[in-house]
CSV table of C-alpha atoms in Angstrom, one decimal:
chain,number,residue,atom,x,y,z
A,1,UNK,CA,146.7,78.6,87.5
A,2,UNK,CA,143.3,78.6,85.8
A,3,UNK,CA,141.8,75.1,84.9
A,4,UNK,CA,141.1,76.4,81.1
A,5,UNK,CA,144.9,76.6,81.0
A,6,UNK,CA,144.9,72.7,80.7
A,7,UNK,CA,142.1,72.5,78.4
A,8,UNK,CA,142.9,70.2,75.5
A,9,UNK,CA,140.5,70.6,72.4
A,10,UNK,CA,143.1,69.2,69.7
A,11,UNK,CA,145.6,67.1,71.1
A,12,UNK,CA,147.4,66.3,67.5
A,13,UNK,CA,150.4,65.2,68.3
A,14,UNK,CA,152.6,63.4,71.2
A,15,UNK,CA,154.4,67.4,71.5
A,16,UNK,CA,150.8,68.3,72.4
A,17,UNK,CA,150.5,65.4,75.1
A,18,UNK,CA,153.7,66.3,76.2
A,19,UNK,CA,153.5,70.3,76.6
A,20,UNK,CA,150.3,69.5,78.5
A,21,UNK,CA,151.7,66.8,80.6
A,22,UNK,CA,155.3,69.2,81.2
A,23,UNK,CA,152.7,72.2,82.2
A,24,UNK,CA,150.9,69.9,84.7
A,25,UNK,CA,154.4,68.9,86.5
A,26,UNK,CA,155.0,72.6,86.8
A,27,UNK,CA,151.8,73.3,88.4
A,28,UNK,CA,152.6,70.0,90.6
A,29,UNK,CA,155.9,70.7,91.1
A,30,UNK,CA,155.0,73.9,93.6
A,31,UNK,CA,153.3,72.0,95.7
A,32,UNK,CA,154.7,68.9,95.6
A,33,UNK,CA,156.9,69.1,99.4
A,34,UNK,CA,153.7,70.9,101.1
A,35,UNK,CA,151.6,67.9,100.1
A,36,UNK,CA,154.3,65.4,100.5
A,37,UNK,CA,153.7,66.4,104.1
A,38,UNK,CA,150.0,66.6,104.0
A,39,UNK,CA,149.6,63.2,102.4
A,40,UNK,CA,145.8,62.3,101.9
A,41,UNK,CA,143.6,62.8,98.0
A,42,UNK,CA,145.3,64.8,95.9
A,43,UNK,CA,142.1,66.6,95.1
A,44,UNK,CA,142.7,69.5,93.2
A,45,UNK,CA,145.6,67.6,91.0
A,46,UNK,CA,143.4,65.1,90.1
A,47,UNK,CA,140.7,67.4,88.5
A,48,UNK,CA,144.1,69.3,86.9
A,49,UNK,CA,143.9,65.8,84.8
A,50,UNK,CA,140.3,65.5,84.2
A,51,UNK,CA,140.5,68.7,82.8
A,52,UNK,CA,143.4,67.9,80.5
A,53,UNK,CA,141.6,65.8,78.3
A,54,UNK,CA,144.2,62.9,78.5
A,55,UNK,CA,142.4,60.8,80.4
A,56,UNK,CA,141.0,60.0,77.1
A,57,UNK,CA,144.6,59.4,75.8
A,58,UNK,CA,144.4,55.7,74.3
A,59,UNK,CA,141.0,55.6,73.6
A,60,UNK,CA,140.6,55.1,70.1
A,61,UNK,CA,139.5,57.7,67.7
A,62,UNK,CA,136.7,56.3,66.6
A,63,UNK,CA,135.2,56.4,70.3
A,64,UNK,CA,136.1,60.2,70.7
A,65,UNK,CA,139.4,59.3,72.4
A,66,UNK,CA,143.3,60.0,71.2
A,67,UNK,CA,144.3,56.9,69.9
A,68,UNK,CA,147.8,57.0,71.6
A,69,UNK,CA,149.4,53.7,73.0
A,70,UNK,CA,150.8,52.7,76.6
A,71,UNK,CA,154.4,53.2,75.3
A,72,UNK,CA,152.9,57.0,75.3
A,73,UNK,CA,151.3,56.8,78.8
A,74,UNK,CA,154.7,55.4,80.0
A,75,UNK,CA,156.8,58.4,78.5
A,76,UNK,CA,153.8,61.0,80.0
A,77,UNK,CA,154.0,59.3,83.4
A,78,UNK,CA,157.6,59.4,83.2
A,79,UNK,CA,157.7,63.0,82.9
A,80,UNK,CA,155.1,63.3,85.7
A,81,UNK,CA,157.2,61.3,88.0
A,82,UNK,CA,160.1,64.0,87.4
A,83,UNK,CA,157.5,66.3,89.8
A,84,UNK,CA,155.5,63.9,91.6
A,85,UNK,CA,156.1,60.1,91.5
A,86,UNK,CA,152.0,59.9,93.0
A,87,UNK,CA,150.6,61.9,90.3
A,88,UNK,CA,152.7,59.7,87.9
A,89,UNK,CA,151.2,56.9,89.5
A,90,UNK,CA,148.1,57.8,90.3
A,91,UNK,CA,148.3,59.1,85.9
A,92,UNK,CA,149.6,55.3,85.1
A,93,UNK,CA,147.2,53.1,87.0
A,94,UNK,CA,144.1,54.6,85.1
A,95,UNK,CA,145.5,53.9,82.1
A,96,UNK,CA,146.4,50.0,83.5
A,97,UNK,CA,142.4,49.8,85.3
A,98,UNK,CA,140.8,50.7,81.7
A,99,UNK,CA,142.3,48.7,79.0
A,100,UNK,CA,142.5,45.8,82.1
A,101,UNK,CA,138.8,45.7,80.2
A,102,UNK,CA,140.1,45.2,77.2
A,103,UNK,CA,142.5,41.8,78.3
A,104,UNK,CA,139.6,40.5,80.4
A,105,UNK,CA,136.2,41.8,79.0
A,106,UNK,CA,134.5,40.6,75.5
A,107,UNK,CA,135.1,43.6,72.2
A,108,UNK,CA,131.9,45.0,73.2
A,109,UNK,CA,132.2,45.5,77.1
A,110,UNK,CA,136.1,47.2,76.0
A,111,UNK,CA,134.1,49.5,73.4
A,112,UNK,CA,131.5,50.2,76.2
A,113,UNK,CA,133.9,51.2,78.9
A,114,UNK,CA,136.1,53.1,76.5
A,115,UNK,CA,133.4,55.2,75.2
A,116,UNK,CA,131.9,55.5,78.8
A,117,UNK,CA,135.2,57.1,80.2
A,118,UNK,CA,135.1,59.7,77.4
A,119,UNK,CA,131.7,60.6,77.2
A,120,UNK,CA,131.9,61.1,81.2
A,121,UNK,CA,135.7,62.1,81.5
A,122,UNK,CA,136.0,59.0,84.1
A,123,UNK,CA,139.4,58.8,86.0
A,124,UNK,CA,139.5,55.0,87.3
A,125,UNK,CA,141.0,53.4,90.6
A,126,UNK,CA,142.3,50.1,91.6
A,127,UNK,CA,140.7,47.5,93.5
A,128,UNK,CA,142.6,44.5,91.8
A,129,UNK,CA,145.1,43.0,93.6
A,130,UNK,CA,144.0,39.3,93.4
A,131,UNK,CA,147.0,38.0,95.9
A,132,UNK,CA,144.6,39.8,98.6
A,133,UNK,CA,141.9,37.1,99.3
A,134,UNK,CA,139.8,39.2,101.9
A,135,UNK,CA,137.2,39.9,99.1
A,136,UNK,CA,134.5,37.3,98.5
A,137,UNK,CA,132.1,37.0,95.8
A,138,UNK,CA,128.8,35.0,95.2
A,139,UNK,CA,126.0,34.6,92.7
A,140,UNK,CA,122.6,35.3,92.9
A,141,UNK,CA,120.6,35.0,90.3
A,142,UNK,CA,122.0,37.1,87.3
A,143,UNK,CA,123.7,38.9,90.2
A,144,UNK,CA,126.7,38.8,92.0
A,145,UNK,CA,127.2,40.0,95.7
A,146,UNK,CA,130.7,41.2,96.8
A,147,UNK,CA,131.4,41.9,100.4
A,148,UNK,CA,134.9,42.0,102.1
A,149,UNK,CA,138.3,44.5,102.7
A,150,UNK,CA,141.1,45.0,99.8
A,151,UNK,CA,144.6,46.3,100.7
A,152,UNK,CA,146.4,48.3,98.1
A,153,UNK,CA,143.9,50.1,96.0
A,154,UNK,CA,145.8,53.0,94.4
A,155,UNK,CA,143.7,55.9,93.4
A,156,UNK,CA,140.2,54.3,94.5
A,157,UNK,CA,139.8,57.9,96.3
A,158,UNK,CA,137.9,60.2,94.4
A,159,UNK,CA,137.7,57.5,90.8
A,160,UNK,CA,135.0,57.6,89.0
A,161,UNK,CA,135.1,54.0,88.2
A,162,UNK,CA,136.8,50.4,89.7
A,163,UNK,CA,138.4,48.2,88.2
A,164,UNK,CA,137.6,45.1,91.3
A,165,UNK,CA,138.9,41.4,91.6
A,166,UNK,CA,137.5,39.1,94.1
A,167,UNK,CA,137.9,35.4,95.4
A,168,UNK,CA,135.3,33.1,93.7
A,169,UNK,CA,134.6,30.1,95.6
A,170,UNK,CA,133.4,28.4,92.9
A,171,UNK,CA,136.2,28.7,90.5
A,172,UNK,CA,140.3,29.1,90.5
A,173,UNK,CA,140.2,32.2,88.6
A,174,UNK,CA,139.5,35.7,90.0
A,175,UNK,CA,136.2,37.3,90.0
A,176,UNK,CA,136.8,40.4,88.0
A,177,UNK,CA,134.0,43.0,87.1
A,178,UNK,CA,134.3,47.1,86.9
A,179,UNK,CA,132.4,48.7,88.9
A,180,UNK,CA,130.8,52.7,89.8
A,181,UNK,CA,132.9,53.9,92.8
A,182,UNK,CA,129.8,55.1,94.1
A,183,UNK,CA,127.9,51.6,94.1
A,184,UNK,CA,125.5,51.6,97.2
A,185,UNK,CA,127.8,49.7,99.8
A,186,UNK,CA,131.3,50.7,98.4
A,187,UNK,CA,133.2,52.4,101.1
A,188,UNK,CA,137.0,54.0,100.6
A,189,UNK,CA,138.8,54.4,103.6
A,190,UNK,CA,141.6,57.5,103.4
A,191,UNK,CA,143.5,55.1,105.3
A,192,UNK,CA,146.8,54.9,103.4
A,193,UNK,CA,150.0,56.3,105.7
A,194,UNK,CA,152.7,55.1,103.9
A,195,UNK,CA,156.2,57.2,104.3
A,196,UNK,CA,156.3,57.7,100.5
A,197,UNK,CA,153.7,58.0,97.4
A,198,UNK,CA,151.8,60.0,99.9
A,199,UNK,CA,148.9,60.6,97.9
A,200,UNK,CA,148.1,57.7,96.1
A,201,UNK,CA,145.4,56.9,98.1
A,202,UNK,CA,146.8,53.5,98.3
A,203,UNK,CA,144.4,52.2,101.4
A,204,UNK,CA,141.7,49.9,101.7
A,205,UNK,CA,138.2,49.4,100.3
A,206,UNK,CA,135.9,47.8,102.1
A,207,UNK,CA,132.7,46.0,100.3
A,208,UNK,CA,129.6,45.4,102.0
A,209,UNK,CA,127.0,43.6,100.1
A,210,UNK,CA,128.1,45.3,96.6
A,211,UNK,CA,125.4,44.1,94.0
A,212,UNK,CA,127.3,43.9,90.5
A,213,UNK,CA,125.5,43.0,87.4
A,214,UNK,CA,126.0,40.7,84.7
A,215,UNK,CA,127.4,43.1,82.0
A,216,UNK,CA,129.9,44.5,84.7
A,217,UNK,CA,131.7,40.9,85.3
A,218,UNK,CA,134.6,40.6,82.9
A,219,UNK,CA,135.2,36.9,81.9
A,220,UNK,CA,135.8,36.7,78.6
A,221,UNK,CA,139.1,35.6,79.5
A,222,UNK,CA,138.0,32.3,80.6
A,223,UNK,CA,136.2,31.5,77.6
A,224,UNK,CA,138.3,28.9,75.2
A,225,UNK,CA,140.6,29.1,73.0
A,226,UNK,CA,143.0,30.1,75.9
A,227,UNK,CA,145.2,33.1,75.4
A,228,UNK,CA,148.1,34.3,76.9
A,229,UNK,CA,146.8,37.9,76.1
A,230,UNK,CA,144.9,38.6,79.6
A,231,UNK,CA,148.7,37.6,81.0
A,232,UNK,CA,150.3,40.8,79.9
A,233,UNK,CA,148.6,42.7,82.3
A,234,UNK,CA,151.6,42.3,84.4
A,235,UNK,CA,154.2,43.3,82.0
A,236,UNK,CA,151.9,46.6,82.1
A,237,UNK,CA,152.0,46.9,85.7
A,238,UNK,CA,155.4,46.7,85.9
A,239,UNK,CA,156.3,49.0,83.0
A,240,UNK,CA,153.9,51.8,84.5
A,241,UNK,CA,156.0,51.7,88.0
A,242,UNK,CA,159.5,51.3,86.0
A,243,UNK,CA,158.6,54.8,84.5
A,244,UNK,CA,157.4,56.1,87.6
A,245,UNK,CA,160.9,55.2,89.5
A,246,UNK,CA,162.9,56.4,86.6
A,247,UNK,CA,160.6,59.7,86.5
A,248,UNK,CA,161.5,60.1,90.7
A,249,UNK,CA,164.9,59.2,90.1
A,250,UNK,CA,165.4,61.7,86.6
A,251,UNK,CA,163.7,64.1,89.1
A,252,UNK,CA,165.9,63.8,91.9
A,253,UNK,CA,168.9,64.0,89.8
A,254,UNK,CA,168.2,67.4,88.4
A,255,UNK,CA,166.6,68.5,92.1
A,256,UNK,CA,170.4,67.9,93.0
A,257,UNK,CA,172.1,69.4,90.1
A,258,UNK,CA,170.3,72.8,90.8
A,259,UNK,CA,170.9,72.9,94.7
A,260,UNK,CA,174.8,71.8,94.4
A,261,UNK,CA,175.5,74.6,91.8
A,262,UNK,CA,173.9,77.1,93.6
A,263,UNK,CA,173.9,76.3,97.5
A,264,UNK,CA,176.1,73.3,98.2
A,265,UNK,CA,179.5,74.9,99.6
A,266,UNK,CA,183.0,73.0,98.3
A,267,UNK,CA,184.6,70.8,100.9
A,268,UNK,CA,187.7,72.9,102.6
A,269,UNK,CA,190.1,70.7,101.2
A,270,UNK,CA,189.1,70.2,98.1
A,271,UNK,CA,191.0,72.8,96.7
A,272,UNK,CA,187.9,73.8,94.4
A,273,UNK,CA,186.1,77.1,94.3
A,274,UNK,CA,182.7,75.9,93.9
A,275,UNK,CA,181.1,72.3,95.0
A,276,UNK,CA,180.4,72.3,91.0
A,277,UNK,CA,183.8,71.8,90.5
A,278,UNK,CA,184.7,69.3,93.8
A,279,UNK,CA,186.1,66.2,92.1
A,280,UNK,CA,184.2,63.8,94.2
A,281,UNK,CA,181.3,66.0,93.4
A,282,UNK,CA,181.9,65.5,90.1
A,283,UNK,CA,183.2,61.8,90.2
A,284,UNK,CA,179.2,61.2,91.5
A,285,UNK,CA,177.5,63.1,89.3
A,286,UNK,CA,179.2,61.2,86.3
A,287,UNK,CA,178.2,58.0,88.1
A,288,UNK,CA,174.8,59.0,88.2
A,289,UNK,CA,174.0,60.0,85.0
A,290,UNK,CA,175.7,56.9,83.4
A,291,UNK,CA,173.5,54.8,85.3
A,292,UNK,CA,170.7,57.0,84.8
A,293,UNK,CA,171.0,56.9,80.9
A,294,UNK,CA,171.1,52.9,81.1
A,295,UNK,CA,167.9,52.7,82.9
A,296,UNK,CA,166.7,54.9,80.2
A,297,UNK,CA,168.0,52.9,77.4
A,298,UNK,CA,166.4,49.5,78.8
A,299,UNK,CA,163.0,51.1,80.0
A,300,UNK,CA,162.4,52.2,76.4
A,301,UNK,CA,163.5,49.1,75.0
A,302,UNK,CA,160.7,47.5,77.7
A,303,UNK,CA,158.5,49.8,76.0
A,304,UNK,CA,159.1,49.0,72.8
A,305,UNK,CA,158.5,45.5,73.7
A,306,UNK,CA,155.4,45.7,75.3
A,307,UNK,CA,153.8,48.0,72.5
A,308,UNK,CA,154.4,45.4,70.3
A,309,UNK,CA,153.4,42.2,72.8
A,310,UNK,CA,149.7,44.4,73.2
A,311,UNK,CA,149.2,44.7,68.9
A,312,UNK,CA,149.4,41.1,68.7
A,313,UNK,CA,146.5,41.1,71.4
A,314,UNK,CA,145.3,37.4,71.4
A,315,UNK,CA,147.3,36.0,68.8
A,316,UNK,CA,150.7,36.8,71.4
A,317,UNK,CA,152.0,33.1,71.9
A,318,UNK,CA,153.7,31.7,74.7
A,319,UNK,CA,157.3,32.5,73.8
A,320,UNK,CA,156.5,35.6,73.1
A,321,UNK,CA,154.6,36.6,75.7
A,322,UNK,CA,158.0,35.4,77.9
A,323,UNK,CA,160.7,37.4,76.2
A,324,UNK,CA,158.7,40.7,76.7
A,325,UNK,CA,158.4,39.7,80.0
A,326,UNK,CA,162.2,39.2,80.1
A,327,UNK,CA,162.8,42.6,78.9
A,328,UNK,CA,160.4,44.3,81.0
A,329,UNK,CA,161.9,42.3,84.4
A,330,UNK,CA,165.4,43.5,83.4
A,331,UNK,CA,164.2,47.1,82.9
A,332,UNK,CA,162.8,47.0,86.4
A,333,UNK,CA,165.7,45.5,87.8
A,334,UNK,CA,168.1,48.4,86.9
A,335,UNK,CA,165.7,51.2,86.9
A,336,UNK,CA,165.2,50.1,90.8
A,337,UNK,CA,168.7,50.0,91.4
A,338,UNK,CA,169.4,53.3,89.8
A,339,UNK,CA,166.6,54.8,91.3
A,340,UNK,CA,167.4,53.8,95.1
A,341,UNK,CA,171.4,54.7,94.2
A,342,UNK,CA,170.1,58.0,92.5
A,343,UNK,CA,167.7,59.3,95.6
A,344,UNK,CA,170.1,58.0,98.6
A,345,UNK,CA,173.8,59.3,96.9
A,346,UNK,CA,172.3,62.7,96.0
A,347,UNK,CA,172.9,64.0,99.6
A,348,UNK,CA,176.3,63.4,99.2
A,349,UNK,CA,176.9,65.8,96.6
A,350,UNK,CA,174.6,68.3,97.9
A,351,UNK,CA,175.8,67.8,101.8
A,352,UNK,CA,174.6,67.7,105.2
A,353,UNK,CA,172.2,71.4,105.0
A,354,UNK,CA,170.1,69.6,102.1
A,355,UNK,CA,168.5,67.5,105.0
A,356,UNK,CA,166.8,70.5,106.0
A,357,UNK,CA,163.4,69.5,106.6
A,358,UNK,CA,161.9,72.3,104.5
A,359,UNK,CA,163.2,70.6,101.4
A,360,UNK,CA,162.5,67.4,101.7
A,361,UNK,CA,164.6,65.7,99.4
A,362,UNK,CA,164.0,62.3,100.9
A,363,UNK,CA,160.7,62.1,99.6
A,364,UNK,CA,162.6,60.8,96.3
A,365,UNK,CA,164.4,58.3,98.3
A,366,UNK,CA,161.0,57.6,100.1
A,367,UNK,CA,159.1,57.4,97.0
A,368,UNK,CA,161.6,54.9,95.4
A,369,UNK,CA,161.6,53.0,98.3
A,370,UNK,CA,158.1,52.4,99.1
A,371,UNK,CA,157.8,50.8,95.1
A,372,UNK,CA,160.3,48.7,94.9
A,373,UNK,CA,159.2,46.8,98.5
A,374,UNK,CA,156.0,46.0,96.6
A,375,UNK,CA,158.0,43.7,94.1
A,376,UNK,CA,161.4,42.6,95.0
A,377,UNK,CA,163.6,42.8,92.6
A,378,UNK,CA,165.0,39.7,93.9
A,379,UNK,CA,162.3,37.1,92.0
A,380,UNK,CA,162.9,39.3,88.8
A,381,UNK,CA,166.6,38.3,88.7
A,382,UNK,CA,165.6,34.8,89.3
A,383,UNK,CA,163.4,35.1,86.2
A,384,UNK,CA,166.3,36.6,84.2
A,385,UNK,CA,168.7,33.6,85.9
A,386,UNK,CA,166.4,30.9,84.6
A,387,UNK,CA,165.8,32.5,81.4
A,388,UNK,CA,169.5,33.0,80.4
A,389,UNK,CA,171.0,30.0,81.6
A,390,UNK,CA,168.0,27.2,81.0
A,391,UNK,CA,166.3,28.9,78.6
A,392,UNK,CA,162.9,28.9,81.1
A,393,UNK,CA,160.3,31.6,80.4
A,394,UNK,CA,158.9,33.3,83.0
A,395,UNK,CA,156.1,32.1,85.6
A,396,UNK,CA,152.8,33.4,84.0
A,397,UNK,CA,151.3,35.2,86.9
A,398,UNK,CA,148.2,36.6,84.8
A,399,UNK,CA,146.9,38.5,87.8
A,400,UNK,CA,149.1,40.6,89.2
């Protein structure tokens, strides 16, 4: 399909963003088991979004953007996810990299970047993940100098702009600064082989005497009075990746609907005429979708929540901060379950031909899989533990 398809001149309305977005997961959709296989930069489905115009999505208005919100870019990555959980991804963590500016930078370096990523279309990558120490920074002058290897750095392959944390010697907190992918000494390595999210680019960058200057570094949160704003960048994180695995999970669902009532054969002694109407075929499918439509129910309550935690912006208190983090834990805890029940018990009611290897249904169960081994779901229920029974808030992990 021709790129002017996608073309976005008036995006009015969240209908707009979503016939756009449902028109892109088509176009993904055709492809998605070829480059499932393939792996590697999604190239041409990357410029599919630059020319969409929603990259501009939660820009405000008043800088030439949409003036949407991320419970919006959580329901669009949701529906991408339904197609291709590394599009929806690769779609969320943009959105998470540019307003990271806005919890970390001063009003002016968030206008700046905002404006910046309209004006030039700019589709950012990752390079913050501050658990990885490998990445050193040190001051020179009004400059800094960066040099090291960070693991994990979704979409950093063909972005426009980084969003980069490094170890600073000299202080507790990150360094954290955005940054041109192109910088003189910036090199991405198309090193990422995981067996799902195959095109997320999620490999390494290596840094090798990166100059960064003075109005890139973001440390306006370090500057007093303390907030617990900068903190919800987690609760983001998360929320982005709980509406990716629901999107893979919702996807695999009806991916299995389709091939039992059409090519799925009823068990012999089931005394049905089609597998549509095998009891045990039915009994799962029931389960399923019940679980399915709880996941659904508690993810938009998470989103919800975390709409409202980013309008108080700096004024979010402590206890407050804690009990969207709650909600946002919880959602992530039975989305992941769902989604690993959804992706692994859809064989059973499709049956043994659906392992084909030209369909490649596991890459829902691999895609699932490969998220929730990031964050264990275990240390979220201990959150939830402490938090229900000793009324503890949540660990503030503001980095993450």
């Amino acid at each position: 399909m021709e790129a002017h398809c996608y073309m976005t001149a008036a995006l009015d309305t969240k209908k707009d963003y979503l016939d756009v977005v449902r028109s892109l997961a088509k176009e993904f959709e055709k492809t998605a088991v070829e480059r499932d296989k393939r792996g590697g930069t999604a190239k041409t489905e990357r410029d599919l979004f630059r020319q969409s115009g929603l990259l501009a999505l939660i820009t405000p208005k008043s800088l030439g953007g949409y003036g949407e919100n991320l419970k919006t870019v959580l329901q669009l990555t949701r529906e991408i996810a339904k197609a291709d959980g590394s599009m929806a991804h690769l779609f969320g963590y943009h959105f998470l990299c540019l307003k990271s500016v806005h919890l970390y930078g001063s009003p002016e370096q968030a206008e700046k970047y905002e404006k910046e990523t309209v004006d030039k279309n700019l589709f950012w990558g990752n390079t913050f993940n501050p658990r990885d120490e490998n990445v050193v920074v040190q001051q020179v002058g009004n400059q800094w100098v960066v040099n090291g290897k960070k693991s994990f750095c979704s979409g950093a392959q063909d972005s426009d702009r980084l969003l980069l944390s490094a170890k600073n010697p000299e202080k507790e907190t990150p360094f954290i600064a955005t940054i041109p992918t192109n910088r003189r000494g910036i090199v991405v390595k198309g090193d990422w082989d995981s067996f799902g999210q195959r095109q997320t680019d999620s490999g390494t960058v290596i840094f090798q005497n990166v100059l960064i200057e003075k109005d890139e570094v973001l440390d306006f949160y370090e500057q007093e009075p303390k907030s617990f704003f900068p903190t919800i960048r987690t609760h983001t994180a998360q929320s982005i990746l709980t509406h990716v695995l629901l999107g893979v999970a919702e996807g695999a669902f009806k991916a299995a609907k389709e091939y039992t009532k059409t090519i799925t054969r009823p068990w012999i002694t089931s005394g049905a005429e089609t597998a549509a109407n095998d009891p045990y075929n039915l009994h799962h499918y029931g389960e399923l979708f019940v679980g399915l439509q709880a996941a659904s129910a508690l993810a938009d309550l998470a989103a919800e929540s975390l709409k409202d935690a980013w309008n108080k912006e700096v004024s979010i208190t402590e206890q407050e901060r804690g009990e969207c983090g709650i909600i946002v834990a919880a959602a992530k805890v039975i989305t992941a379950k769902t989604a690993l029940k959804v992706t692994s018990h859809m064989f059973e009611v499709m049956g043994a031909r659906a392992t084909a290897g030209k369909y490649r249904f596991d890459r829902f169960w691999r895609n699932v899989r490969t998220h929730t081994l990031h964050d264990p779901i275990d240390y979220k229920i201990r959150d939830i533990r402490y938090s229900v029974l000793n009324e503890r808030l949540p660990e503030i992990t503001p980095y993450s």
